[in-house]
């Protein structure tokens, strides 16, 4: 029997009044480059630190195990079986038949998920010595939790079978409770070190931050909390660092990093020394300020107010613009005092160009005792085309419509309208599926597989189809909304959509994720929808939404369209609160109308906004526009589906912000060091 367990260790510690539970000292300066960073920036900085390591090679692991995974009795420390007493070297697997025959090298992150690439294939932080038989039973299934009746190793130490963890229903491997935290911190290490390399991998790792699929992340966070860092992990951390590989697991050194990168504190900077070091809280290092669109025909600059706020700043801070297109950008203040930064202040950024094109620069904040500069990316687009711009000065009953100048234009015609939904049938959800797992109510033909939270259709040699259960498509106003992406950009992927075996549409997927809504008529009360990809033209199907009803009739405001003269903005007033309006602008040269502009949507504020307390954050929707008022500068706003999937996140550079959400119900979370507010909102057109 494996004679060292966490329970045994705890008994020894309690008996000896804690003299042997020693925390080794973290090497001075090892994590310096991560200090003061938060969220994704923190993960990226740790990735750079962790990749300063040697690849020991797959065969080199056998020798490293002698110090990294040695029990106190000198035997191999096996985390899959509690009945093994393996001798290093002597009991290495060739072949095995039953539990207890030999030990081998277990990729806790299966190597098939990352195509056996280096250095992942020989990274000792996730390749452990384990019993050969139980390793084989684990196969390449993800970690998870199983129900009663599952298969197990001896003494039910490890188990495998159908997953009961919410969000996944396939076969999983459940390690023993005493090692669940170990494996959770292993996965946090893996997602962090290899964050820049994760791209269309199999298993539970995804290319977007924080790089672990939702259902697995929730479980690993729970395992991390329930099974804290043990002395075994502390000792292994030192042994790996002292070995030829030579790097550490930061989630063992600083368990709070888990919450800062993967949990609810992603906006909080990492301050391992207790928070006395100078750091910039806002703007976030690596963040981007999009200055928007400027016209080369206008002498006016586009401006944005940027909050600068720090802690423990010791002296004056320099604020400088640099980079390729620095001549297009400027900042109104190039030096800020320590008191200004510590108390929070604002600088104004400006963008203007006489040359058409996209422009990029960087804003560098340095000095004040900071260990490294804060770099903020700046971007803007200068155009010669005529376009309508986002409205400004929005209130509960007015806004100012804005547009670029048009060469030789002598007048502009403004049109304003809203959408009337009162004459439409009520919206009805018929089907709403996100393919983080295979729904049991669907049927599948050919090659289909869940990969990185998406349903793959097709392989190199087989077609693949997913067929919905029976749905009522008899209404005349049905719409099918599909989100999909190519398996590879070289696949020339096409998603075919059929209803009752009759073709409805086909969506070409050259690159990236595509969302398309398809109006449909002609279904029955017992229709089925098929989504199909052909062999060698493989597709990832992300989600499918089917609904009926909704719709609207445009209603033009009284007095519009109207000619407003040779101006580039105009106030629209006498509006109704919390209504989404739309506008276009048509330039005139003399009496000859030119091409009409793009359409801009803008929502008036709620009638309650003027009466709200100044320090209260307000989160609400009008139509499909999300509004956030009174949020501190550089607050992080994130929105999630009701099942917990992260849809998007952005940094707020203004106290009043708005953006459009797809139709649906969302959880919106607004977080800063001084507030944490979560609400549920409904977005509808």
Coordinates of C-alpha atoms in Angstrom, one line a residue, residues 5-584:
X5 CA -1.1 9.7 2.1
X6 CA -2.3 13.2 2.9
X7 CA -4.2 11.8 5.9
X8 CA -1.1 10.2 7.3
X9 CA 0.9 13.3 6.8
X10 CA -1.7 15.4 8.6
X11 CA -1.5 13.0 11.5
X12 CA 2.2 13.4 11.7
X13 CA 2.0 17.2 11.5
X14 CA -0.6 17.4 14.3
X15 CA 1.3 15.0 16.5
X16 CA 4.5 17.0 16.1
X17 CA 2.9 20.5 16.4
X18 CA 3.8 21.4 12.9
X19 CA 7.6 21.4 12.9
X20 CA 8.0 19.6 9.6
X21 CA 5.5 21.4 7.4
X22 CA 8.1 23.7 5.9
X23 CA 7.5 26.2 3.1
X24 CA 10.7 26.6 1.1
X25 CA 11.7 30.1 0.2
X26 CA 10.8 31.2 -3.4
X27 CA 13.9 32.3 -5.3
X28 CA 14.3 36.1 -5.1
X29 CA 13.1 37.8 -8.3
X30 CA 11.6 34.7 -9.9
X31 CA 8.2 36.2 -10.2
X32 CA 9.2 39.9 -10.6
X33 CA 7.9 40.3 -14.1
X34 CA 4.4 39.2 -13.0
X35 CA 4.1 41.6 -10.1
X36 CA 1.3 44.2 -10.6
X37 CA -0.3 42.4 -13.5
X38 CA -3.8 40.9 -13.5
X39 CA -6.0 38.5 -15.5
X40 CA -4.8 37.6 -19.0
X41 CA -1.7 39.9 -18.7
X42 CA -0.7 38.0 -15.6
X43 CA -1.1 34.7 -17.3
X44 CA 1.0 35.8 -20.2
X45 CA 3.8 37.1 -18.0
X46 CA 3.8 33.8 -16.0
X47 CA 4.0 31.9 -19.3
X48 CA 7.2 33.8 -20.2
X49 CA 8.7 32.9 -16.8
X50 CA 7.7 29.2 -17.0
X51 CA 9.0 28.8 -20.5
X52 CA 12.5 29.6 -19.2
X53 CA 13.1 25.9 -18.7
X54 CA 15.0 23.0 -20.2
X55 CA 13.4 20.2 -22.1
X56 CA 14.7 17.1 -20.4
X57 CA 13.4 14.7 -23.1
X58 CA 10.9 11.9 -22.6
X59 CA 13.6 9.4 -21.5
X60 CA 15.0 12.0 -19.1
X61 CA 11.9 11.8 -17.0
X62 CA 12.8 8.4 -15.5
X63 CA 15.9 9.9 -13.8
X64 CA 14.1 13.1 -12.6
X65 CA 11.4 11.0 -10.9
X66 CA 14.0 9.7 -8.5
X67 CA 14.0 13.1 -6.7
X68 CA 10.7 14.7 -7.8
X69 CA 8.4 11.7 -7.0
X70 CA 10.1 9.8 -4.2
X71 CA 8.2 8.7 -1.1
X72 CA 9.8 8.9 2.3
X73 CA 10.5 5.2 2.1
X74 CA 12.3 5.6 -1.2
X75 CA 9.6 4.1 -3.4
X76 CA 7.8 5.7 -6.4
X77 CA 5.0 8.1 -5.4
X78 CA 2.0 6.9 -7.4
X79 CA -1.1 9.1 -7.5
X80 CA -3.3 6.7 -9.4
X81 CA -3.0 3.6 -7.1
X82 CA -2.6 3.2 -3.3
X83 CA -1.3 -0.5 -3.5
X84 CA 2.0 0.0 -5.3
X85 CA 5.5 -0.1 -3.9
X86 CA 7.6 0.4 -7.0
X87 CA 11.4 0.6 -7.0
X88 CA 12.9 3.2 -9.3
X89 CA 14.4 1.8 -12.4
X90 CA 13.7 -1.9 -11.6
X91 CA 9.9 -1.6 -11.9
X92 CA 9.7 0.6 -15.0
X93 CA 7.1 -0.7 -17.5
X94 CA 7.6 -2.6 -20.5
X95 CA 4.4 -4.5 -20.5
X96 CA 1.8 -4.8 -17.8
X97 CA -1.2 -7.0 -17.1
X98 CA -2.7 -6.0 -13.8
X99 CA -2.5 -3.2 -11.3
X100 CA 0.7 -3.4 -9.4
X101 CA 2.9 -4.8 -12.3
X102 CA 5.0 -1.7 -13.1
X103 CA 5.0 2.1 -13.3
X104 CA 5.2 4.3 -16.4
X105 CA 5.0 7.9 -17.5
X106 CA 1.5 9.3 -17.3
X107 CA 0.5 12.4 -19.3
X108 CA -2.1 13.8 -17.0
X109 CA -2.8 16.1 -20.0
X110 CA -3.1 13.3 -22.7
X111 CA -0.4 13.7 -25.3
X112 CA -2.9 13.1 -28.1
X113 CA -4.5 16.5 -27.1
X114 CA -1.4 18.4 -28.2
X115 CA -0.2 16.0 -30.9
X116 CA 2.8 14.8 -28.9
X117 CA 4.6 18.1 -29.4
X118 CA 7.6 19.2 -27.4
X119 CA 8.2 20.4 -24.8
X120 CA 4.8 19.4 -23.6
X121 CA 5.4 15.7 -24.1
X122 CA 8.2 15.7 -21.6
X123 CA 7.2 18.5 -19.2
X124 CA 7.5 16.8 -15.8
X125 CA 4.9 19.2 -14.3
X126 CA 2.2 17.2 -15.9
X127 CA 3.9 13.8 -16.7
X128 CA 3.8 11.8 -13.5
X129 CA 4.9 8.2 -12.6
X130 CA 1.8 6.1 -12.2
X131 CA 0.7 2.4 -12.3
X132 CA 0.8 1.2 -15.9
X133 CA -2.6 -0.6 -15.7
X134 CA -4.5 2.3 -14.2
X135 CA -2.8 4.7 -16.6
X136 CA -4.1 2.5 -19.4
X137 CA -7.6 2.5 -18.0
X138 CA -7.5 6.3 -17.8
X139 CA -6.7 6.4 -21.6
X140 CA -7.0 9.9 -23.0
X141 CA -10.3 10.7 -21.2
X142 CA -10.5 14.0 -19.4
X143 CA -10.6 14.3 -15.6
X144 CA -14.1 14.5 -14.2
X145 CA -16.4 13.0 -11.5
X146 CA -18.3 9.7 -11.8
X147 CA -21.4 8.4 -10.3
X148 CA -22.2 5.1 -8.5
X149 CA -21.3 1.9 -10.3
X150 CA -18.2 3.3 -12.0
X151 CA -15.1 1.1 -12.5
X152 CA -12.2 1.6 -10.2
X153 CA -8.7 0.7 -9.1
X154 CA -8.2 -1.3 -6.0
X155 CA -9.8 0.2 -2.8
X156 CA -11.7 2.4 -5.3
X157 CA -8.8 4.8 -5.1
X158 CA -9.2 6.0 -8.7
X159 CA -12.4 5.7 -10.8
X160 CA -13.6 5.9 -14.4
X161 CA -16.9 6.0 -16.1
X162 CA -19.8 8.3 -17.3
X163 CA -19.3 11.9 -16.1
X164 CA -21.7 13.4 -13.7
X165 CA -20.0 16.8 -13.6
X166 CA -22.4 19.4 -15.1
X167 CA -21.5 20.3 -18.6
X168 CA -20.1 17.0 -19.8
X169 CA -21.6 13.5 -20.2
X170 CA -18.7 11.5 -21.7
X171 CA -16.3 9.1 -20.1
X172 CA -14.0 10.6 -17.5
X173 CA -11.3 9.6 -15.0
X174 CA -11.7 10.7 -11.4
X175 CA -8.5 10.8 -9.3
X176 CA -8.6 10.3 -5.5
X177 CA -9.8 13.2 -3.4
X178 CA -6.3 13.6 -1.9
X179 CA -4.8 14.4 -5.3
X180 CA -7.6 16.4 -7.0
X181 CA -6.0 19.7 -6.0
X182 CA -2.6 18.5 -7.3
X183 CA -4.1 17.8 -10.7
X184 CA -6.1 21.0 -10.7
X185 CA -2.9 23.0 -10.1
X186 CA -1.2 20.9 -12.8
X187 CA -3.8 22.0 -15.3
X188 CA -3.6 25.6 -14.3
X189 CA 0.2 25.4 -14.9
X190 CA -0.3 23.8 -18.2
X191 CA -2.9 26.3 -19.5
X192 CA -0.6 29.1 -18.3
X193 CA 2.8 27.9 -19.6
X194 CA 1.4 27.0 -23.0
X195 CA -1.3 29.7 -23.4
X196 CA 0.2 31.0 -26.6
X197 CA 0.4 27.5 -28.2
X198 CA -3.1 26.2 -27.5
X199 CA -4.8 26.3 -30.9
X200 CA -7.5 23.8 -31.8
X201 CA -6.2 21.3 -29.4
X202 CA -8.4 18.4 -28.4
X203 CA -9.5 17.7 -24.8
X204 CA -10.5 20.6 -22.5
X205 CA -8.0 23.2 -23.6
X206 CA -9.3 26.1 -25.7
X207 CA -7.5 28.9 -27.6
X208 CA -9.2 31.8 -25.8
X209 CA -8.3 33.0 -22.4
X210 CA -8.2 31.5 -19.8
X211 CA -7.7 28.4 -22.0
X212 CA -9.8 25.8 -20.1
X213 CA -13.3 25.0 -21.2
X214 CA -16.0 26.1 -18.8
X215 CA -17.3 22.9 -17.3
X216 CA -13.8 21.7 -16.6
X217 CA -12.6 25.0 -15.2
X218 CA -15.5 25.1 -12.7
X219 CA -14.6 21.7 -11.5
X220 CA -10.9 22.4 -11.2
X221 CA -11.6 25.6 -9.3
X222 CA -13.6 23.5 -6.9
X223 CA -10.9 20.8 -6.6
X224 CA -8.3 23.5 -5.9
X225 CA -10.4 24.9 -3.0
X226 CA -11.3 21.5 -1.5
X227 CA -7.8 20.1 -1.7
X228 CA -5.2 22.8 -0.8
X229 CA -1.5 22.7 -1.5
X230 CA 0.2 19.7 0.4
X231 CA 3.7 19.2 1.6
X232 CA 4.1 16.7 -1.3
X233 CA 3.5 19.5 -3.8
X234 CA 5.8 21.9 -1.9
X235 CA 8.6 19.3 -2.0
X236 CA 8.0 18.4 -5.6
X237 CA 8.0 22.1 -6.5
X238 CA 11.5 22.5 -5.1
X239 CA 12.7 19.2 -6.7
X240 CA 11.6 20.2 -10.2
X241 CA 13.1 23.7 -9.8
X242 CA 16.4 22.1 -8.7
X243 CA 16.3 19.5 -11.5
X244 CA 17.5 20.0 -15.1
X245 CA 14.0 21.2 -16.1
X246 CA 14.4 24.1 -13.7
X247 CA 11.0 25.9 -13.5
X248 CA 8.3 26.1 -10.8
X249 CA 4.6 25.8 -10.5
X250 CA 3.4 29.3 -9.5
X251 CA 0.0 27.9 -8.3
X252 CA 1.9 26.0 -5.6
X253 CA 4.0 29.0 -4.6
X254 CA 1.1 31.4 -4.6
X255 CA -2.3 29.5 -4.6
X256 CA -4.1 32.9 -4.8
X257 CA -2.9 33.1 -8.4
X258 CA -5.6 30.6 -9.3
X259 CA -8.4 33.1 -8.5
X260 CA -6.4 36.0 -10.1
X261 CA -6.2 34.2 -13.4
X262 CA -9.0 31.7 -13.6
X263 CA -11.5 32.8 -10.9
X264 CA -13.5 35.9 -9.9
X265 CA -10.5 38.2 -9.2
X266 CA -9.1 38.6 -12.7
X267 CA -9.0 42.4 -12.3
X268 CA -6.9 42.3 -9.1
X269 CA -3.1 42.8 -9.6
X270 CA -0.7 40.2 -8.3
X271 CA 1.2 41.6 -5.3
X272 CA 3.1 38.8 -3.6
X273 CA 5.0 41.2 -1.2
X274 CA 1.8 42.4 0.5
X275 CA 1.0 45.3 -1.8
X276 CA 3.8 47.7 -0.9
X277 CA 5.4 47.9 -4.3
X278 CA 4.4 50.6 -6.8
X279 CA 2.1 49.5 -9.5
X280 CA -0.4 50.9 -12.0
X281 CA -4.0 49.7 -11.4
X282 CA -5.4 51.4 -14.5
X283 CA -5.0 51.3 -17.4
X284 CA -4.1 47.6 -17.6
X285 CA -0.8 46.6 -19.1
X286 CA -1.3 45.3 -22.7
X287 CA -4.9 46.8 -22.9
X288 CA -6.0 48.6 -26.1
X289 CA -7.7 51.9 -26.5
X290 CA -9.6 52.1 -29.8
X291 CA -9.8 55.7 -30.8
X292 CA -12.4 54.9 -33.5
X293 CA -12.8 56.6 -36.9
X294 CA -11.4 59.9 -38.0
X295 CA -11.9 61.7 -41.3
X296 CA -8.9 62.9 -43.3
X297 CA -11.2 65.8 -44.4
X298 CA -11.6 67.1 -40.9
X299 CA -9.2 69.3 -38.9
X300 CA -10.6 68.0 -35.6
X301 CA -9.1 65.2 -33.7
X302 CA -10.9 62.2 -32.2
X303 CA -10.4 62.3 -28.4
X304 CA -10.7 59.7 -25.6
X305 CA -10.4 60.3 -21.9
X306 CA -8.2 57.7 -20.2
X307 CA -8.1 57.1 -16.5
X308 CA -4.6 56.6 -14.9
X309 CA -4.6 55.3 -11.3
X310 CA -1.9 53.6 -9.3
X311 CA -0.9 52.5 -5.9
X312 CA 2.3 53.3 -3.9
X313 CA 3.7 55.4 -6.7
X314 CA 6.8 57.1 -5.3
X315 CA 7.6 59.9 -7.8
X316 CA 6.5 61.6 -11.0
X317 CA 5.2 59.3 -13.8
X318 CA 6.1 59.8 -17.5
X319 CA 3.3 59.4 -20.1
X320 CA 4.7 59.2 -23.7
X321 CA 3.3 58.1 -27.1
X322 CA 5.6 56.0 -29.3
X323 CA 5.5 53.4 -32.0
X324 CA 5.1 53.2 -35.7
X325 CA 2.3 55.8 -36.1
X326 CA 3.1 57.9 -33.1
X327 CA 2.6 61.1 -35.2
X328 CA -1.1 60.4 -35.4
X329 CA -1.6 60.2 -31.7
X330 CA -0.9 62.6 -28.8
X331 CA -1.5 62.9 -25.1
X332 CA -2.3 66.2 -23.4
X333 CA -0.1 65.6 -20.4
X334 CA 3.4 64.0 -20.5
X335 CA 4.1 63.9 -16.7
X336 CA 1.9 63.2 -13.7
X337 CA 2.7 63.7 -10.1
X338 CA 2.8 60.7 -7.7
X339 CA -0.2 62.2 -5.8
X340 CA -2.2 62.5 -9.0
X341 CA -1.6 58.9 -10.0
X342 CA -2.2 57.5 -6.5
X343 CA -5.5 59.5 -6.2
X344 CA -6.5 58.8 -9.8
X345 CA -6.4 61.3 -12.7
X346 CA -7.4 61.5 -16.3
X347 CA -5.4 62.2 -19.5
X348 CA -6.8 63.0 -22.9
X349 CA -5.7 61.0 -25.9
X350 CA -6.2 62.5 -29.4
X351 CA -6.1 60.9 -32.9
X352 CA -6.0 62.5 -36.3
X353 CA -4.4 61.6 -39.6
X354 CA -4.2 63.2 -43.1
X355 CA -3.4 59.7 -44.5
X356 CA -6.1 57.1 -45.1
X357 CA -5.6 53.8 -43.3
X358 CA -5.3 52.0 -39.9
X359 CA -2.8 53.4 -37.5
X360 CA -1.3 52.0 -34.3
X361 CA 0.9 53.3 -31.6
X362 CA 1.6 52.7 -27.9
X363 CA 1.2 54.8 -24.8
X364 CA 4.1 54.1 -22.3
X365 CA 3.6 54.9 -18.6
X366 CA 6.9 54.7 -16.7
X367 CA 8.8 56.0 -13.7
X368 CA 7.3 56.4 -10.2
X369 CA 9.2 53.3 -8.9
X370 CA 7.5 50.9 -11.4
X371 CA 9.6 47.8 -12.1
X372 CA 8.6 47.9 -15.7
X373 CA 6.6 50.3 -18.0
X374 CA 2.9 49.9 -18.6
X375 CA 2.2 49.6 -22.3
X376 CA -1.2 50.5 -23.7
X377 CA -1.9 49.9 -27.3
X378 CA -3.5 52.7 -29.3
X379 CA -5.3 52.2 -32.6
X380 CA -7.4 54.3 -35.0
X381 CA -8.7 54.4 -38.5
X382 CA -8.6 57.3 -40.9
X383 CA -11.0 57.3 -43.8
X384 CA -11.9 59.4 -46.8
X385 CA -15.2 57.7 -47.3
X386 CA -18.4 59.2 -45.9
X387 CA -19.8 57.4 -42.8
X388 CA -22.1 58.1 -39.9
X389 CA -20.4 57.9 -36.6
X390 CA -21.6 56.7 -33.1
X391 CA -23.9 59.2 -31.4
X392 CA -22.7 61.4 -28.5
X393 CA -24.2 63.4 -25.7
X394 CA -26.9 60.7 -25.1
X395 CA -29.6 61.5 -22.5
X396 CA -33.0 60.0 -21.7
X397 CA -34.7 62.1 -24.4
X398 CA -32.0 63.2 -26.9
X399 CA -28.7 62.4 -28.6
X400 CA -26.4 64.1 -31.0
X401 CA -26.0 62.4 -34.4
X402 CA -22.5 62.6 -35.8
X403 CA -20.9 62.0 -39.3
X404 CA -17.7 62.6 -41.2
X405 CA -17.4 65.4 -43.7
X406 CA -18.1 64.7 -47.4
X407 CA -15.9 66.4 -49.9
X408 CA -17.8 69.1 -51.8
X409 CA -21.0 68.4 -49.9
X410 CA -23.2 71.5 -49.3
X411 CA -26.0 69.9 -47.2
X412 CA -26.8 66.7 -45.3
X413 CA -30.1 64.9 -44.8
X414 CA -30.7 63.1 -41.5
X415 CA -33.2 60.3 -41.1
X416 CA -34.2 58.9 -37.7
X417 CA -36.5 56.0 -36.9
X418 CA -37.2 53.3 -34.3
X419 CA -38.5 49.7 -34.6
X420 CA -42.1 48.9 -33.6
X421 CA -42.5 45.4 -32.3
X422 CA -46.1 45.8 -31.1
X423 CA -47.6 44.4 -34.3
X424 CA -45.4 41.3 -34.3
X425 CA -46.1 37.8 -32.9
X426 CA -44.4 37.2 -29.5
X427 CA -40.9 35.8 -29.8
X428 CA -40.8 32.1 -29.1
X429 CA -37.6 30.0 -28.5
X430 CA -37.9 26.7 -30.3
X431 CA -34.3 25.4 -29.9
X432 CA -31.2 26.7 -28.1
X433 CA -28.2 24.4 -28.0
X434 CA -24.5 25.1 -27.3
X435 CA -22.4 22.1 -28.2
X436 CA -20.1 21.9 -25.2
X437 CA -21.2 18.2 -25.1
X438 CA -23.4 16.0 -27.3
X439 CA -27.1 16.5 -26.4
X440 CA -28.7 13.1 -25.9
X441 CA -31.8 14.2 -27.7
X442 CA -29.9 14.7 -31.0
X443 CA -28.8 11.9 -33.4
X444 CA -25.4 11.7 -35.1
X445 CA -24.2 10.1 -38.3
X446 CA -20.6 9.6 -39.6
X447 CA -17.8 11.3 -37.7
X448 CA -18.8 13.6 -34.9
X449 CA -16.8 14.5 -31.8
X450 CA -16.7 17.2 -29.0
X451 CA -13.4 19.1 -29.2
X452 CA -12.6 22.2 -27.2
X453 CA -16.2 22.9 -26.3
X454 CA -17.4 22.5 -30.0
X455 CA -19.0 19.8 -32.1
X456 CA -16.8 18.6 -34.9
X457 CA -18.5 17.4 -38.0
X458 CA -16.5 15.3 -40.4
X459 CA -13.0 13.8 -40.6
X460 CA -10.5 13.3 -43.3
X461 CA -12.3 10.2 -44.5
X462 CA -15.9 10.5 -43.3
X463 CA -18.8 12.9 -43.5
X464 CA -20.4 14.0 -40.3
X465 CA -24.0 15.1 -39.4
X466 CA -25.9 16.2 -36.4
X467 CA -29.7 15.9 -36.5
X468 CA -32.0 17.8 -34.2
X469 CA -34.9 16.2 -32.3
X470 CA -38.4 16.9 -33.7
X471 CA -39.2 20.6 -33.6
X472 CA -42.2 22.7 -34.6
X473 CA -41.2 24.8 -37.6
X474 CA -44.7 25.4 -38.9
X475 CA -44.7 29.2 -38.3
X476 CA -44.1 31.6 -41.2
X477 CA -41.4 33.6 -39.3
X478 CA -39.0 30.9 -38.2
X479 CA -35.3 31.8 -38.1
X480 CA -32.3 29.5 -37.6
X481 CA -29.1 31.1 -36.2
X482 CA -25.9 29.1 -36.5
X483 CA -22.5 29.7 -35.1
X484 CA -19.7 27.7 -36.7
X485 CA -16.0 27.8 -37.7
X486 CA -13.6 25.7 -39.9
X487 CA -11.7 22.8 -38.4
X488 CA -8.7 24.2 -40.3
X489 CA -8.5 27.3 -42.5
X490 CA -7.2 25.1 -45.4
X491 CA -10.2 22.8 -45.3
X492 CA -12.5 24.9 -47.5
X493 CA -15.1 24.1 -44.9
X494 CA -18.8 24.3 -45.7
X495 CA -21.7 23.7 -43.3
X496 CA -24.8 22.3 -45.0
X497 CA -28.2 22.9 -43.4
X498 CA -31.2 20.8 -44.3
X499 CA -34.8 20.7 -43.0
X500 CA -36.6 17.4 -43.4
X501 CA -33.8 16.3 -45.8
X502 CA -34.4 19.4 -48.0
X503 CA -31.4 21.8 -48.5
X504 CA -32.0 25.2 -46.8
X505 CA -28.6 26.9 -46.9
X506 CA -24.9 26.3 -46.9
X507 CA -22.4 28.4 -45.0
X508 CA -18.8 28.8 -46.3
X509 CA -16.3 29.0 -43.5
X510 CA -12.9 30.3 -44.9
X511 CA -11.5 31.3 -41.4
X512 CA -12.7 32.5 -38.0
X513 CA -16.1 32.1 -36.4
X514 CA -19.2 32.9 -38.5
X515 CA -22.7 33.6 -37.1
X516 CA -25.5 33.5 -39.6
X517 CA -29.3 33.9 -39.2
X518 CA -31.4 32.1 -41.8
X519 CA -35.1 33.0 -42.3
X520 CA -37.1 29.9 -43.0
X521 CA -40.6 29.0 -44.1
X522 CA -42.2 25.7 -45.1
X523 CA -41.6 23.5 -42.0
X524 CA -44.0 21.3 -40.2
X525 CA -44.9 20.7 -36.6
X526 CA -42.6 17.6 -36.6
X527 CA -39.6 18.8 -38.6
X528 CA -35.9 17.9 -38.1
X529 CA -32.9 20.0 -38.9
X530 CA -29.7 18.5 -40.1
X531 CA -26.2 20.1 -40.0
X532 CA -23.7 18.3 -42.2
X533 CA -20.1 18.6 -43.2
X534 CA -18.4 16.6 -45.9
X535 CA -15.2 14.6 -45.5
X536 CA -12.0 16.7 -45.8
X537 CA -14.1 19.9 -45.3
X538 CA -14.5 19.6 -41.6
X539 CA -16.6 22.0 -39.5
X540 CA -16.8 23.0 -35.8
X541 CA -20.5 23.6 -34.9
X542 CA -20.6 25.9 -31.9
X543 CA -24.3 26.6 -31.3
X544 CA -27.8 26.5 -32.9
X545 CA -30.7 28.7 -32.0
X546 CA -34.2 28.4 -33.6
X547 CA -37.0 30.8 -32.9
X548 CA -40.2 32.2 -34.3
X549 CA -42.0 35.6 -33.8
X550 CA -40.4 38.9 -33.0
X551 CA -39.8 41.1 -36.0
X552 CA -40.6 44.8 -36.2
X553 CA -41.9 47.6 -38.4
X554 CA -39.7 50.8 -38.8
X555 CA -41.4 54.0 -37.7
X556 CA -39.8 57.3 -38.9
X557 CA -39.8 60.1 -36.4
X558 CA -42.0 63.1 -37.2
X559 CA -40.1 65.7 -39.2
X560 CA -37.6 63.2 -40.6
X561 CA -35.9 62.8 -42.9
X562 CA -34.8 66.5 -42.7
X563 CA -32.1 68.6 -44.3
X564 CA -29.9 70.0 -41.6
X565 CA -27.4 72.1 -43.5
X566 CA -23.6 72.0 -44.0
X567 CA -22.8 70.6 -40.5
X568 CA -21.3 67.4 -39.2
X569 CA -23.5 66.8 -36.2
X570 CA -27.1 67.5 -35.2
X571 CA -29.1 67.1 -32.0
X572 CA -32.2 64.8 -32.1
X573 CA -34.6 65.7 -29.3
X574 CA -38.1 64.9 -27.9
X575 CA -37.3 61.2 -27.7
X576 CA -38.7 58.5 -25.5
X577 CA -36.4 57.1 -22.7
X578 CA -35.0 53.6 -23.0
X579 CA -35.8 53.2 -26.7
X580 CA -33.3 52.2 -29.4
X581 CA -33.3 54.6 -32.4
X582 CA -31.4 54.4 -35.7
X583 CA -30.1 57.0 -38.0
X584 CA -28.5 57.4 -41.5

